[in-house]
């Protein structure tokens, strides 16, 4: 057992985060995302929404400074009049971790699905808010 580990990150999630190297990616997705058809490395954190999982992940891995946009969100199609309120929370969490909102790239659904399929693994959460999916690119650990 470890002290100080975020409770919403299972041992499997922590193990896979630890295996990630510089430039590797993880997708954190909502409960409606077709995760099982987009990866063979799927972990679950159904007891939490994406925002708390995002915050916990950023406590154990840094984002990549070698790329302009190490964070990708699934954008809302232009014909849908909706802005996910959770995006504001993501911006706050990213800012608290030392990252600015200009490091976020917004991807159309098909592109997001393609990128999620290329991630090292996917964490599926219990999140119910639409268009809340996020991809993170891991940076280097220097200390």
mmCIF file of C-alpha atoms in Angstrom:
data_model
loop_
_atom_site.group_PDB
_atom_site.id
_atom_site.type_symbol
_atom_site.label_atom_id
_atom_site.label_comp_id
_atom_site.label_asym_id
_atom_site.label_seq_id
_atom_site.Cartn_x
_atom_site.Cartn_y
_atom_site.Cartn_z
ATOM 1 C CA UNK A 1 0.000 0.000 0.000
ATOM 2 C CA UNK A 2 1.174 3.515 -0.779
ATOM 3 C CA UNK A 3 0.629 6.806 1.016
ATOM 4 C CA UNK A 4 -0.612 9.859 -0.840
ATOM 5 C CA UNK A 5 -1.858 8.098 -3.964
ATOM 6 C CA UNK A 6 -5.082 9.516 -5.412
ATOM 7 C CA UNK A 7 -7.968 7.226 -4.493
ATOM 8 C CA UNK A 8 -9.619 7.494 -7.920
ATOM 9 C CA UNK A 9 -6.550 6.035 -9.660
ATOM 10 C CA UNK A 10 -6.600 2.256 -9.374
ATOM 11 C CA UNK A 11 -3.386 0.227 -9.139
ATOM 12 C CA UNK A 12 -3.838 -0.642 -12.838
ATOM 13 C CA UNK A 13 -4.093 3.031 -13.790
ATOM 14 C CA UNK A 14 -1.058 3.946 -11.684
ATOM 15 C CA UNK A 15 0.907 1.077 -13.229
ATOM 16 C CA UNK A 16 0.086 2.166 -16.791
ATOM 17 C CA UNK A 17 0.837 5.825 -16.019
ATOM 18 C CA UNK A 18 4.192 4.710 -14.627
ATOM 19 C CA UNK A 19 4.954 2.764 -17.820
ATOM 20 C CA UNK A 20 4.339 5.826 -19.997
ATOM 21 C CA UNK A 21 7.366 7.576 -21.440
ATOM 22 C CA UNK A 22 7.900 11.051 -22.838
ATOM 23 C CA UNK A 23 5.345 11.737 -25.564
ATOM 24 C CA UNK A 24 3.030 8.846 -24.664
ATOM 25 C CA UNK A 25 -0.667 9.634 -24.360
ATOM 26 C CA UNK A 26 -3.599 8.690 -22.157
ATOM 27 C CA UNK A 27 -7.274 9.376 -22.888
ATOM 28 C CA UNK A 28 -9.688 10.047 -20.034
ATOM 29 C CA UNK A 29 -13.203 9.526 -21.324
ATOM 30 C CA UNK A 30 -16.835 9.642 -20.274
ATOM 31 C CA UNK A 31 -19.089 6.648 -19.729
ATOM 32 C CA UNK A 32 -20.586 6.926 -23.235
ATOM 33 C CA UNK A 33 -17.265 6.831 -25.094
ATOM 34 C CA UNK A 34 -16.832 3.557 -27.068
ATOM 35 C CA UNK A 35 -13.622 2.793 -25.178
ATOM 36 C CA UNK A 36 -13.553 -0.987 -25.552
ATOM 37 C CA UNK A 37 -13.582 -0.687 -29.341
ATOM 38 C CA UNK A 38 -10.770 1.903 -29.332
ATOM 39 C CA UNK A 39 -8.125 0.225 -27.166
ATOM 40 C CA UNK A 40 -6.927 -3.080 -25.785
ATOM 41 C CA UNK A 41 -5.686 -1.296 -22.640
ATOM 42 C CA UNK A 42 -8.746 -0.055 -20.789
ATOM 43 C CA UNK A 43 -8.973 0.900 -17.107
ATOM 44 C CA UNK A 44 -12.004 2.119 -15.202
ATOM 45 C CA UNK A 45 -12.661 4.853 -12.685
ATOM 46 C CA UNK A 46 -16.462 4.743 -12.716
ATOM 47 C CA UNK A 47 -16.782 6.304 -9.271
ATOM 48 C CA UNK A 48 -15.438 9.633 -10.516
ATOM 49 C CA UNK A 49 -15.999 12.168 -13.238
ATOM 50 C CA UNK A 50 -13.242 13.211 -15.594
ATOM 51 C CA UNK A 51 -12.252 16.394 -13.716
ATOM 52 C CA UNK A 52 -11.193 14.623 -10.483
ATOM 53 C CA UNK A 53 -9.364 11.956 -12.487
ATOM 54 C CA UNK A 54 -7.632 14.663 -14.542
ATOM 55 C CA UNK A 55 -6.516 16.380 -11.346
ATOM 56 C CA UNK A 56 -5.209 13.091 -9.933
ATOM 57 C CA UNK A 57 -3.350 12.190 -13.126
ATOM 58 C CA UNK A 58 -1.669 15.609 -13.146
ATOM 59 C CA UNK A 59 -0.480 14.924 -9.589
ATOM 60 C CA UNK A 60 1.599 11.978 -10.830
ATOM 61 C CA UNK A 61 2.674 12.885 -14.398
ATOM 62 C CA UNK A 62 3.728 16.144 -16.079
ATOM 63 C CA UNK A 63 2.452 17.334 -19.446
ATOM 64 C CA UNK A 64 4.772 17.500 -22.433
ATOM 65 C CA UNK A 65 6.525 20.850 -22.917
ATOM 66 C CA UNK A 66 8.067 19.706 -26.212
ATOM 67 C CA UNK A 67 4.740 20.123 -28.037
ATOM 68 C CA UNK A 68 2.503 23.159 -28.329
ATOM 69 C CA UNK A 69 -0.763 21.366 -27.435
ATOM 70 C CA UNK A 70 -0.270 18.435 -25.024
ATOM 71 C CA UNK A 71 -3.994 18.460 -24.160
ATOM 72 C CA UNK A 72 -6.778 17.599 -26.588
ATOM 73 C CA UNK A 73 -10.511 17.913 -26.034
ATOM 74 C CA UNK A 74 -13.378 16.593 -28.133
ATOM 75 C CA UNK A 75 -15.011 19.750 -29.441
ATOM 76 C CA UNK A 76 -18.737 20.307 -29.781
ATOM 77 C CA UNK A 77 -19.984 20.218 -33.387
ATOM 78 C CA UNK A 78 -20.915 23.675 -34.725
ATOM 79 C CA UNK A 79 -24.580 22.737 -35.140
ATOM 80 C CA UNK A 80 -24.959 21.936 -31.412
ATOM 81 C CA UNK A 81 -25.511 24.929 -29.126
ATOM 82 C CA UNK A 82 -23.754 23.586 -26.045
ATOM 83 C CA UNK A 83 -20.580 24.307 -24.104
ATOM 84 C CA UNK A 84 -19.549 21.714 -21.515
ATOM 85 C CA UNK A 85 -19.285 23.395 -18.130
ATOM 86 C CA UNK A 86 -16.587 20.898 -17.205
ATOM 87 C CA UNK A 87 -14.191 22.651 -19.632
ATOM 88 C CA UNK A 88 -13.944 25.557 -17.176
ATOM 89 C CA UNK A 89 -13.021 23.091 -14.466
ATOM 90 C CA UNK A 90 -10.372 21.538 -16.737
ATOM 91 C CA UNK A 91 -8.877 25.003 -17.321
ATOM 92 C CA UNK A 92 -8.756 25.621 -13.571
ATOM 93 C CA UNK A 93 -7.141 22.217 -12.915
ATOM 94 C CA UNK A 94 -4.605 22.756 -15.686
ATOM 95 C CA UNK A 95 -3.806 26.243 -14.393
ATOM 96 C CA UNK A 96 -3.316 24.927 -10.846
ATOM 97 C CA UNK A 97 -0.879 22.371 -12.279
ATOM 98 C CA UNK A 98 1.048 25.162 -14.030
ATOM 99 C CA UNK A 99 -0.395 24.894 -17.549
ATOM 100 C CA UNK A 100 -2.262 27.528 -19.540
ATOM 101 C CA UNK A 101 -5.473 27.078 -21.531
ATOM 102 C CA UNK A 102 -3.689 27.919 -24.779
ATOM 103 C CA UNK A 103 -2.071 24.452 -24.591
ATOM 104 C CA UNK A 104 -5.446 22.823 -25.387
ATOM 105 C CA UNK A 105 -6.314 21.604 -28.871
ATOM 106 C CA UNK A 106 -9.967 21.030 -29.805
ATOM 107 C CA UNK A 107 -10.607 18.042 -32.074
ATOM 108 C CA UNK A 108 -13.669 17.017 -34.059
ATOM 109 C CA UNK A 109 -15.180 13.724 -32.872
ATOM 110 C CA UNK A 110 -13.728 11.482 -35.643
ATOM 111 C CA UNK A 111 -10.244 12.916 -35.105
ATOM 112 C CA UNK A 112 -10.548 12.557 -31.330
ATOM 113 C CA UNK A 113 -11.598 8.906 -31.758
ATOM 114 C CA UNK A 114 -8.550 8.267 -33.976
ATOM 115 C CA UNK A 115 -6.204 9.886 -31.469
ATOM 116 C CA UNK A 116 -7.776 8.022 -28.545
ATOM 117 C CA UNK A 117 -7.192 4.739 -30.387
ATOM 118 C CA UNK A 118 -3.482 5.672 -30.604
ATOM 119 C CA UNK A 119 -3.167 6.349 -26.863
ATOM 120 C CA UNK A 120 -1.202 4.000 -24.633
ATOM 121 C CA UNK A 121 -4.395 3.361 -22.712
ATOM 122 C CA UNK A 122 -7.816 4.773 -21.934
ATOM 123 C CA UNK A 123 -9.337 5.524 -18.539
ATOM 124 C CA UNK A 124 -13.117 5.320 -18.692
ATOM 125 C CA UNK A 125 -14.880 7.301 -15.974
ATOM 126 C CA UNK A 126 -18.442 7.677 -14.776
ATOM 127 C CA UNK A 127 -18.651 11.148 -16.340
ATOM 128 C CA UNK A 128 -22.054 11.914 -17.882
ATOM 129 C CA UNK A 129 -21.415 15.386 -19.333
ATOM 130 C CA UNK A 130 -21.265 15.369 -23.115
ATOM 131 C CA UNK A 131 -18.055 16.329 -24.940
ATOM 132 C CA UNK A 132 -15.969 16.002 -21.783
ATOM 133 C CA UNK A 133 -13.338 13.583 -23.176
ATOM 134 C CA UNK A 134 -9.684 14.584 -22.905
ATOM 135 C CA UNK A 135 -6.276 13.307 -24.042
ATOM 136 C CA UNK A 136 -3.015 14.118 -22.230
ATOM 137 C CA UNK A 137 0.520 13.808 -23.592
ATOM 138 C CA UNK A 138 3.097 12.973 -20.944
ATOM 139 C CA UNK A 139 6.228 15.031 -20.537
ATOM 140 C CA UNK A 140 9.528 14.275 -18.827
ATOM 141 C CA UNK A 141 10.186 13.880 -15.121
ATOM 142 C CA UNK A 142 13.327 15.722 -14.109
ATOM 143 C CA UNK A 143 13.583 15.155 -10.369
#
